[in-house]
Amino acid sequence: MKTFKKVYIEITSICNLACSFCPPTERKANFITTEDFSKRLDEIKPHTDYIYLHVKGEPLLHPRIDELLDLSHEKGFKVNITTNGTLIAKNRHKLLGKPALRQMNFSLHSFDGHEGSTNREMYLREILSFVREGAEHKIIFSFRLWNLTQDNMTNLQRKRNRQTLEVIEKEFGLDYKIEEKVVPGEGLKVADRVYLNQDYEFQWPSLTAPEDDGKGFCHALRTQAAILVDGTVVPCCLDGEGVIRLGNLHQASFSDIVEGERANALVDGFSRREAVESLCRRCGYRQRFGT
């Protein structure tokens, strides 16, 4: 039986922002029910102890996020949440004190990625207020600025990032500029259980993108799998549109799906350093693991 370091469970396909780096989903707007969430936890329990409440969508939009965390704790899971952070003040009472909550990842690049964003200082202040209170509950925090470019960043981009990093430096009393120490793709510890990660702008794979030679490796279905809000099982968190539909939990068990013919063909292909799925041949993330 395959075991995974983590399984992504999408709890909503809806987002409250429209970021330039994140193509809008063409899937139906949906929220998972607590009943379906509980069933999914039972399905994946033999495979992992860690779940991530994210693929597409903003998880803090879910009106019963507190109940989902309670169910996760009852069934022995540790939960990571990735959020744009805009709803943190509204939801802090639903998150703090939940023993299942292991880590919160804040995608700070969402602020500049969303055209309608206003008041950076208030946005960051609400997040940092939550982080201060969350420290008492031993939550791990990660601030993400995934907006670097392979060529030189524009002066405007640098200025915006500097404004954000300056607030973080002041909050944690850092005596250095974060840009001087952070390495793209690696976390920089700025305080106890608080990290900052800068990386290059993320590109969602798409069937409209050009294919490459298909050579390379990926950890899909080796260390992770993902379940979209409608129950569709996909190999990884990058298949945000459910292109590689391995099966659906309303028709088959999670165990049968991840041990199915299409799933095994994908894993066997990457064992040969070969991408057998069309979407995988259009995924730049694969190239991070070499050829």
CSV table of C-alpha atoms in Angstrom, one decimal:
chain,number,residue,atom,x,y,z
A,1,MET,CA,0.0,0.0,0.0
A,2,LYS,CA,1.3,3.4,-0.9
A,3,THR,CA,2.0,5.8,1.9
A,4,PHE,CA,2.4,9.5,1.5
A,5,LYS,CA,4.1,12.3,3.4
A,6,LYS,CA,0.9,14.3,2.8
A,7,VAL,CA,-2.4,14.3,1.1
A,8,TYR,CA,-4.0,17.5,-0.1
A,9,ILE,CA,-7.7,17.8,0.6
A,10,GLU,CA,-9.3,20.7,-1.2
A,11,ILE,CA,-12.2,22.0,0.9
A,12,THR,CA,-13.4,24.7,-1.5
A,13,SER,CA,-12.8,25.6,-5.1
A,14,ILE,CA,-13.7,29.3,-4.5
A,15,CYS,CA,-11.2,32.1,-3.8
A,16,ASN,CA,-11.9,35.6,-2.7
A,17,LEU,CA,-9.0,37.0,-4.7
A,18,ALA,CA,-8.1,37.0,-8.4
A,19,CYS,CA,-4.3,36.9,-8.5
A,20,SER,CA,-2.3,37.3,-11.7
A,21,PHE,CA,-0.2,34.2,-11.0
A,22,CYS,CA,-3.2,31.9,-10.3
A,23,PRO,CA,-5.5,31.1,-13.3
A,24,PRO,CA,-9.2,30.9,-12.2
A,25,THR,CA,-10.6,27.4,-12.0
A,26,GLU,CA,-13.1,26.3,-14.6
A,27,ARG,CA,-14.6,23.8,-12.1
A,28,LYS,CA,-17.9,24.3,-10.3
A,29,ALA,CA,-17.9,26.5,-7.3
A,30,ASN,CA,-18.2,24.2,-4.3
A,31,PHE,CA,-17.6,23.7,-0.6
A,32,ILE,CA,-17.0,20.3,1.0
A,33,THR,CA,-19.5,19.1,3.5
A,34,THR,CA,-18.4,18.0,6.9
A,35,GLU,CA,-19.8,14.5,6.1
A,36,ASP,CA,-17.7,14.2,2.9
A,37,PHE,CA,-14.7,15.5,4.7
A,38,SER,CA,-15.0,12.9,7.5
A,39,LYS,CA,-15.3,10.2,4.9
A,40,ARG,CA,-12.2,11.4,3.1
A,41,LEU,CA,-10.2,11.3,6.3
A,42,ASP,CA,-11.3,7.7,6.8
A,43,GLU,CA,-10.3,6.9,3.2
A,44,ILE,CA,-6.8,8.3,3.5
A,45,LYS,CA,-6.0,7.3,7.1
A,46,PRO,CA,-4.1,4.1,6.1
A,47,HIS,CA,-1.9,6.3,3.8
A,48,THR,CA,-0.8,9.4,5.8
A,49,ASP,CA,-1.0,11.4,9.0
A,50,TYR,CA,-0.6,14.8,7.4
A,51,ILE,CA,-3.2,16.7,5.4
A,52,TYR,CA,-3.0,20.1,3.6
A,53,LEU,CA,-6.3,21.9,3.2
A,54,HIS,CA,-5.5,23.4,-0.2
A,55,VAL,CA,-5.3,22.8,-3.9
A,56,LYS,CA,-7.2,25.7,-5.5
A,57,GLY,CA,-9.5,28.0,-3.5
A,58,GLU,CA,-9.1,29.9,-0.2
A,59,PRO,CA,-9.6,27.4,2.7
A,60,LEU,CA,-10.5,30.2,5.2
A,61,LEU,CA,-13.6,30.9,3.1
A,62,HIS,CA,-15.0,27.6,4.4
A,63,PRO,CA,-17.7,28.5,7.0
A,64,ARG,CA,-17.0,25.3,9.0
A,65,ILE,CA,-13.2,25.3,9.0
A,66,ASP,CA,-13.3,24.9,12.8
A,67,GLU,CA,-15.4,21.7,12.5
A,68,LEU,CA,-13.0,20.4,9.8
A,69,LEU,CA,-10.1,20.9,12.2
A,70,ASP,CA,-12.0,19.2,15.0
A,71,LEU,CA,-12.7,16.2,12.8
A,72,SER,CA,-9.1,16.0,11.7
A,73,HIS,CA,-8.0,15.9,15.4
A,74,GLU,CA,-10.5,13.2,16.2
A,75,LYS,CA,-9.1,11.0,13.5
A,76,GLY,CA,-5.5,11.6,14.3
A,77,PHE,CA,-4.4,14.0,11.5
A,78,LYS,CA,-2.1,17.0,11.6
A,79,VAL,CA,-3.2,19.8,9.4
A,80,ASN,CA,-1.3,22.4,7.3
A,81,ILE,CA,-3.3,25.3,5.8
A,82,THR,CA,-2.1,27.6,3.0
A,83,THR,CA,-3.9,30.9,2.8
A,84,ASN,CA,-3.7,34.3,1.2
A,85,GLY,CA,-4.2,35.7,4.7
A,86,THR,CA,-6.9,38.2,3.9
A,87,LEU,CA,-9.5,36.4,6.1
A,88,ILE,CA,-7.2,35.7,9.1
A,89,ALA,CA,-8.7,38.2,11.5
A,90,LYS,CA,-12.2,37.0,10.7
A,91,ASN,CA,-11.3,33.4,11.4
A,92,ARG,CA,-8.7,33.5,14.2
A,93,HIS,CA,-11.2,32.2,16.8
A,94,LYS,CA,-11.9,29.2,14.5
A,95,LEU,CA,-8.2,28.3,14.2
A,96,LEU,CA,-6.4,29.2,17.5
A,97,GLY,CA,-6.5,26.4,20.1
A,98,LYS,CA,-7.2,23.7,17.5
A,99,PRO,CA,-4.8,20.8,18.3
A,100,ALA,CA,-4.9,19.5,14.8
A,101,LEU,CA,-3.4,22.7,13.3
A,102,ARG,CA,0.3,22.1,12.7
A,103,GLN,CA,1.3,24.8,10.2
A,104,MET,CA,0.0,28.0,8.6
A,105,ASN,CA,1.5,29.1,5.3
A,106,PHE,CA,0.8,32.7,4.3
A,107,SER,CA,1.1,33.5,0.6
A,108,LEU,CA,2.2,37.1,1.0
A,109,HIS,CA,2.7,37.4,-2.7
A,110,SER,CA,-1.1,37.4,-3.0
A,111,PHE,CA,-1.2,41.0,-1.9
A,112,ASP,CA,0.6,42.3,-4.9
A,113,GLY,CA,-0.7,39.6,-7.2
A,114,HIS,CA,-4.3,40.8,-6.6
A,115,GLU,CA,-5.0,44.0,-8.4
A,116,GLY,CA,-7.6,45.2,-5.9
A,117,SER,CA,-5.3,45.0,-2.8
A,118,THR,CA,-5.2,48.0,-0.6
A,119,ASN,CA,-3.4,48.8,2.7
A,120,ARG,CA,-0.4,46.5,2.9
A,121,GLU,CA,0.3,47.6,6.5
A,122,MET,CA,-3.1,46.5,7.8
A,123,TYR,CA,-2.9,43.2,5.8
A,124,LEU,CA,0.4,42.3,7.4
A,125,ARG,CA,-0.5,43.6,10.8
A,126,GLU,CA,-3.5,41.2,11.0
A,127,ILE,CA,-1.4,38.3,10.0
A,128,LEU,CA,1.4,39.1,12.4
A,129,SER,CA,-1.2,39.6,15.2
A,130,PHE,CA,-2.4,36.0,14.5
A,131,VAL,CA,1.2,34.7,14.5
A,132,ARG,CA,2.0,36.3,17.8
A,133,GLU,CA,-1.0,34.7,19.4
A,134,GLY,CA,-0.5,31.4,17.5
A,135,ALA,CA,3.0,31.1,19.0
A,136,GLU,CA,1.4,30.1,22.3
A,137,HIS,CA,-0.2,27.1,20.5
A,138,LYS,CA,3.1,25.9,19.0
A,139,ILE,CA,1.9,26.5,15.4
A,140,ILE,CA,4.6,26.6,12.7
A,141,PHE,CA,4.3,29.6,10.4
A,142,SER,CA,5.7,30.2,6.9
A,143,PHE,CA,5.6,33.5,5.1
A,144,ARG,CA,5.8,32.9,1.3
A,145,LEU,CA,7.0,35.5,-1.2
A,146,TRP,CA,6.9,33.5,-4.4
A,147,ASN,CA,7.2,36.3,-6.8
A,148,LEU,CA,10.9,36.3,-7.9
A,149,THR,CA,11.6,36.3,-11.6
A,150,GLN,CA,14.4,34.4,-13.4
A,151,ASP,CA,15.5,37.7,-15.0
A,152,ASN,CA,15.9,40.9,-12.9
A,153,MET,CA,12.9,42.0,-11.0
A,154,THR,CA,11.5,45.4,-11.8
A,155,ASN,CA,12.2,48.3,-9.4
A,156,LEU,CA,8.5,48.3,-8.5
A,157,GLN,CA,8.6,44.6,-7.5
A,158,ARG,CA,11.7,45.1,-5.4
A,159,LYS,CA,10.1,48.1,-3.7
A,160,ARG,CA,6.9,46.2,-2.9
A,161,ASN,CA,8.9,43.2,-1.5
A,162,ARG,CA,11.1,45.5,0.5
A,163,GLN,CA,8.0,47.1,2.1
A,164,THR,CA,6.7,43.7,3.1
A,165,LEU,CA,10.0,42.4,4.3
A,166,GLU,CA,10.7,45.6,6.3
A,167,VAL,CA,7.5,45.0,8.3
A,168,ILE,CA,8.6,41.4,9.1
A,169,GLU,CA,12.1,42.5,10.0
A,170,LYS,CA,10.7,45.1,12.4
A,171,GLU,CA,8.2,42.6,13.9
A,172,PHE,CA,10.9,40.1,14.8
A,173,GLY,CA,13.7,42.5,15.6
A,174,LEU,CA,16.0,41.3,12.8
A,175,ASP,CA,19.3,43.1,12.5
A,176,TYR,CA,19.7,42.2,8.8
A,177,LYS,CA,17.9,42.5,5.6
A,178,ILE,CA,16.1,39.3,4.7
A,179,GLU,CA,17.2,39.5,1.0
A,180,GLU,CA,20.8,39.2,2.1
A,181,LYS,CA,20.3,35.8,3.8
A,182,VAL,CA,17.4,34.1,2.1
A,183,VAL,CA,18.1,31.6,-0.7
A,184,PRO,CA,15.4,31.0,-3.3
A,185,GLY,CA,13.5,27.9,-2.5
A,186,GLU,CA,14.8,27.5,1.0
A,187,GLY,CA,13.3,28.7,4.3
A,188,LEU,CA,15.0,31.3,6.4
A,189,LYS,CA,14.2,31.1,10.1
A,190,VAL,CA,13.3,34.5,11.4
A,191,ALA,CA,12.0,33.4,14.9
A,192,ASP,CA,11.1,30.3,16.8
A,193,ARG,CA,8.7,28.2,14.5
A,194,VAL,CA,8.5,31.2,12.0
A,195,TYR,CA,10.1,31.0,8.6
A,196,LEU,CA,10.2,33.0,5.4
A,197,ASN,CA,10.5,31.5,2.0
A,198,GLN,CA,11.2,33.4,-1.2
A,199,ASP,CA,11.0,31.6,-4.5
A,200,TYR,CA,10.4,32.1,-8.2
A,201,GLU,CA,6.9,32.9,-9.4
A,202,PHE,CA,4.9,29.7,-9.6
A,203,GLN,CA,3.6,28.5,-13.0
A,204,TRP,CA,0.5,26.3,-12.9
A,205,PRO,CA,0.9,23.5,-15.5
A,206,SER,CA,-1.6,23.7,-18.4
A,207,LEU,CA,-2.5,21.6,-21.4
A,208,THR,CA,-2.2,24.8,-23.4
A,209,ALA,CA,1.5,25.2,-22.6
A,210,PRO,CA,4.1,23.6,-24.9
A,211,GLU,CA,5.4,20.1,-24.1
A,212,ASP,CA,9.0,19.5,-23.4
A,213,ASP,CA,10.9,16.2,-23.9
A,214,GLY,CA,9.2,14.6,-20.9
A,215,LYS,CA,12.4,13.7,-19.2
A,216,GLY,CA,12.7,14.2,-15.5
A,217,PHE,CA,11.4,13.0,-12.1
A,218,CYS,CA,8.5,14.0,-9.8
A,219,HIS,CA,7.3,12.9,-6.4
A,220,ALA,CA,3.7,12.8,-7.4
A,221,LEU,CA,2.1,9.6,-6.0
A,222,ARG,CA,5.3,8.9,-4.1
A,223,THR,CA,5.2,11.5,-1.4
A,224,GLN,CA,1.8,13.1,-2.1
A,225,ALA,CA,-1.6,12.9,-3.7
A,226,ALA,CA,-4.5,15.3,-3.8
A,227,ILE,CA,-8.3,15.2,-3.6
A,228,LEU,CA,-10.3,17.9,-5.3
A,229,VAL,CA,-13.5,19.2,-3.6
A,230,ASP,CA,-15.7,17.0,-5.8
A,231,GLY,CA,-13.9,13.9,-4.8
A,232,THR,CA,-11.6,13.6,-7.8
A,233,VAL,CA,-8.2,12.1,-6.9
A,234,VAL,CA,-5.2,13.6,-8.8
A,235,PRO,CA,-1.5,12.8,-8.5
A,236,CYS,CA,-0.4,16.1,-6.9
A,237,CYS,CA,-1.4,19.6,-5.7
A,238,LEU,CA,-0.4,21.2,-9.1
A,239,ASP,CA,-3.3,19.5,-11.0
A,240,GLY,CA,-5.7,22.2,-10.0
A,241,GLU,CA,-8.2,21.4,-12.8
A,242,GLY,CA,-8.3,17.7,-12.4
A,243,VAL,CA,-6.7,16.9,-15.7
A,244,ILE,CA,-5.2,13.6,-14.5
A,245,ARG,CA,-8.3,12.1,-13.1
A,246,LEU,CA,-7.2,8.9,-11.4
A,247,GLY,CA,-10.7,8.3,-10.0
A,248,ASN,CA,-13.4,9.7,-7.8
A,249,LEU,CA,-14.1,8.8,-4.2
A,250,HIS,CA,-17.8,8.7,-4.9
A,251,GLN,CA,-17.2,5.7,-7.2
A,252,ALA,CA,-14.1,4.0,-5.8
A,253,SER,CA,-11.9,3.9,-2.7
A,254,PHE,CA,-8.8,6.0,-2.3
A,255,SER,CA,-6.7,2.9,-1.9
A,256,ASP,CA,-8.0,1.4,-5.1
A,257,ILE,CA,-7.6,4.7,-7.0
A,258,VAL,CA,-3.9,5.3,-6.0
A,259,GLU,CA,-3.1,1.7,-6.8
A,260,GLY,CA,-4.9,1.8,-10.1
A,261,GLU,CA,-3.5,1.3,-13.6
A,262,ARG,CA,-3.2,5.0,-14.5
A,263,ALA,CA,-1.6,5.8,-11.1
A,264,ASN,CA,0.9,3.0,-11.3
A,265,ALA,CA,1.8,4.0,-14.9
A,266,LEU,CA,2.6,7.5,-13.8
A,267,VAL,CA,4.8,6.3,-10.9
A,268,ASP,CA,6.6,3.7,-13.1
A,269,GLY,CA,7.2,6.4,-15.8
A,270,PHE,CA,9.0,8.7,-13.3
A,271,SER,CA,11.0,5.7,-12.1
A,272,ARG,CA,12.4,5.7,-15.7
A,273,ARG,CA,12.7,9.5,-15.5
A,274,GLU,CA,9.9,9.8,-18.0
A,275,ALA,CA,6.7,11.8,-17.8
A,276,VAL,CA,3.9,9.6,-19.3
A,277,GLU,CA,1.0,12.1,-18.7
A,278,SER,CA,0.6,15.0,-21.1
A,279,LEU,CA,0.1,17.5,-18.3
A,280,CYS,CA,3.3,16.4,-16.6
A,281,ARG,CA,5.2,17.1,-19.9
A,282,ARG,CA,4.0,20.6,-19.6
A,283,CYS,CA,4.9,21.1,-15.9
A,284,GLY,CA,8.0,23.1,-15.2
A,285,TYR,CA,8.1,22.1,-11.6
A,286,ARG,CA,9.2,18.6,-12.6
A,287,GLN,CA,12.5,20.1,-13.9
A,288,ARG,CA,13.5,21.1,-10.3
A,289,PHE,CA,14.3,17.4,-9.6
A,290,GLY,CA,16.7,17.0,-12.5
A,291,THR,CA,16.6,14.7,-15.5
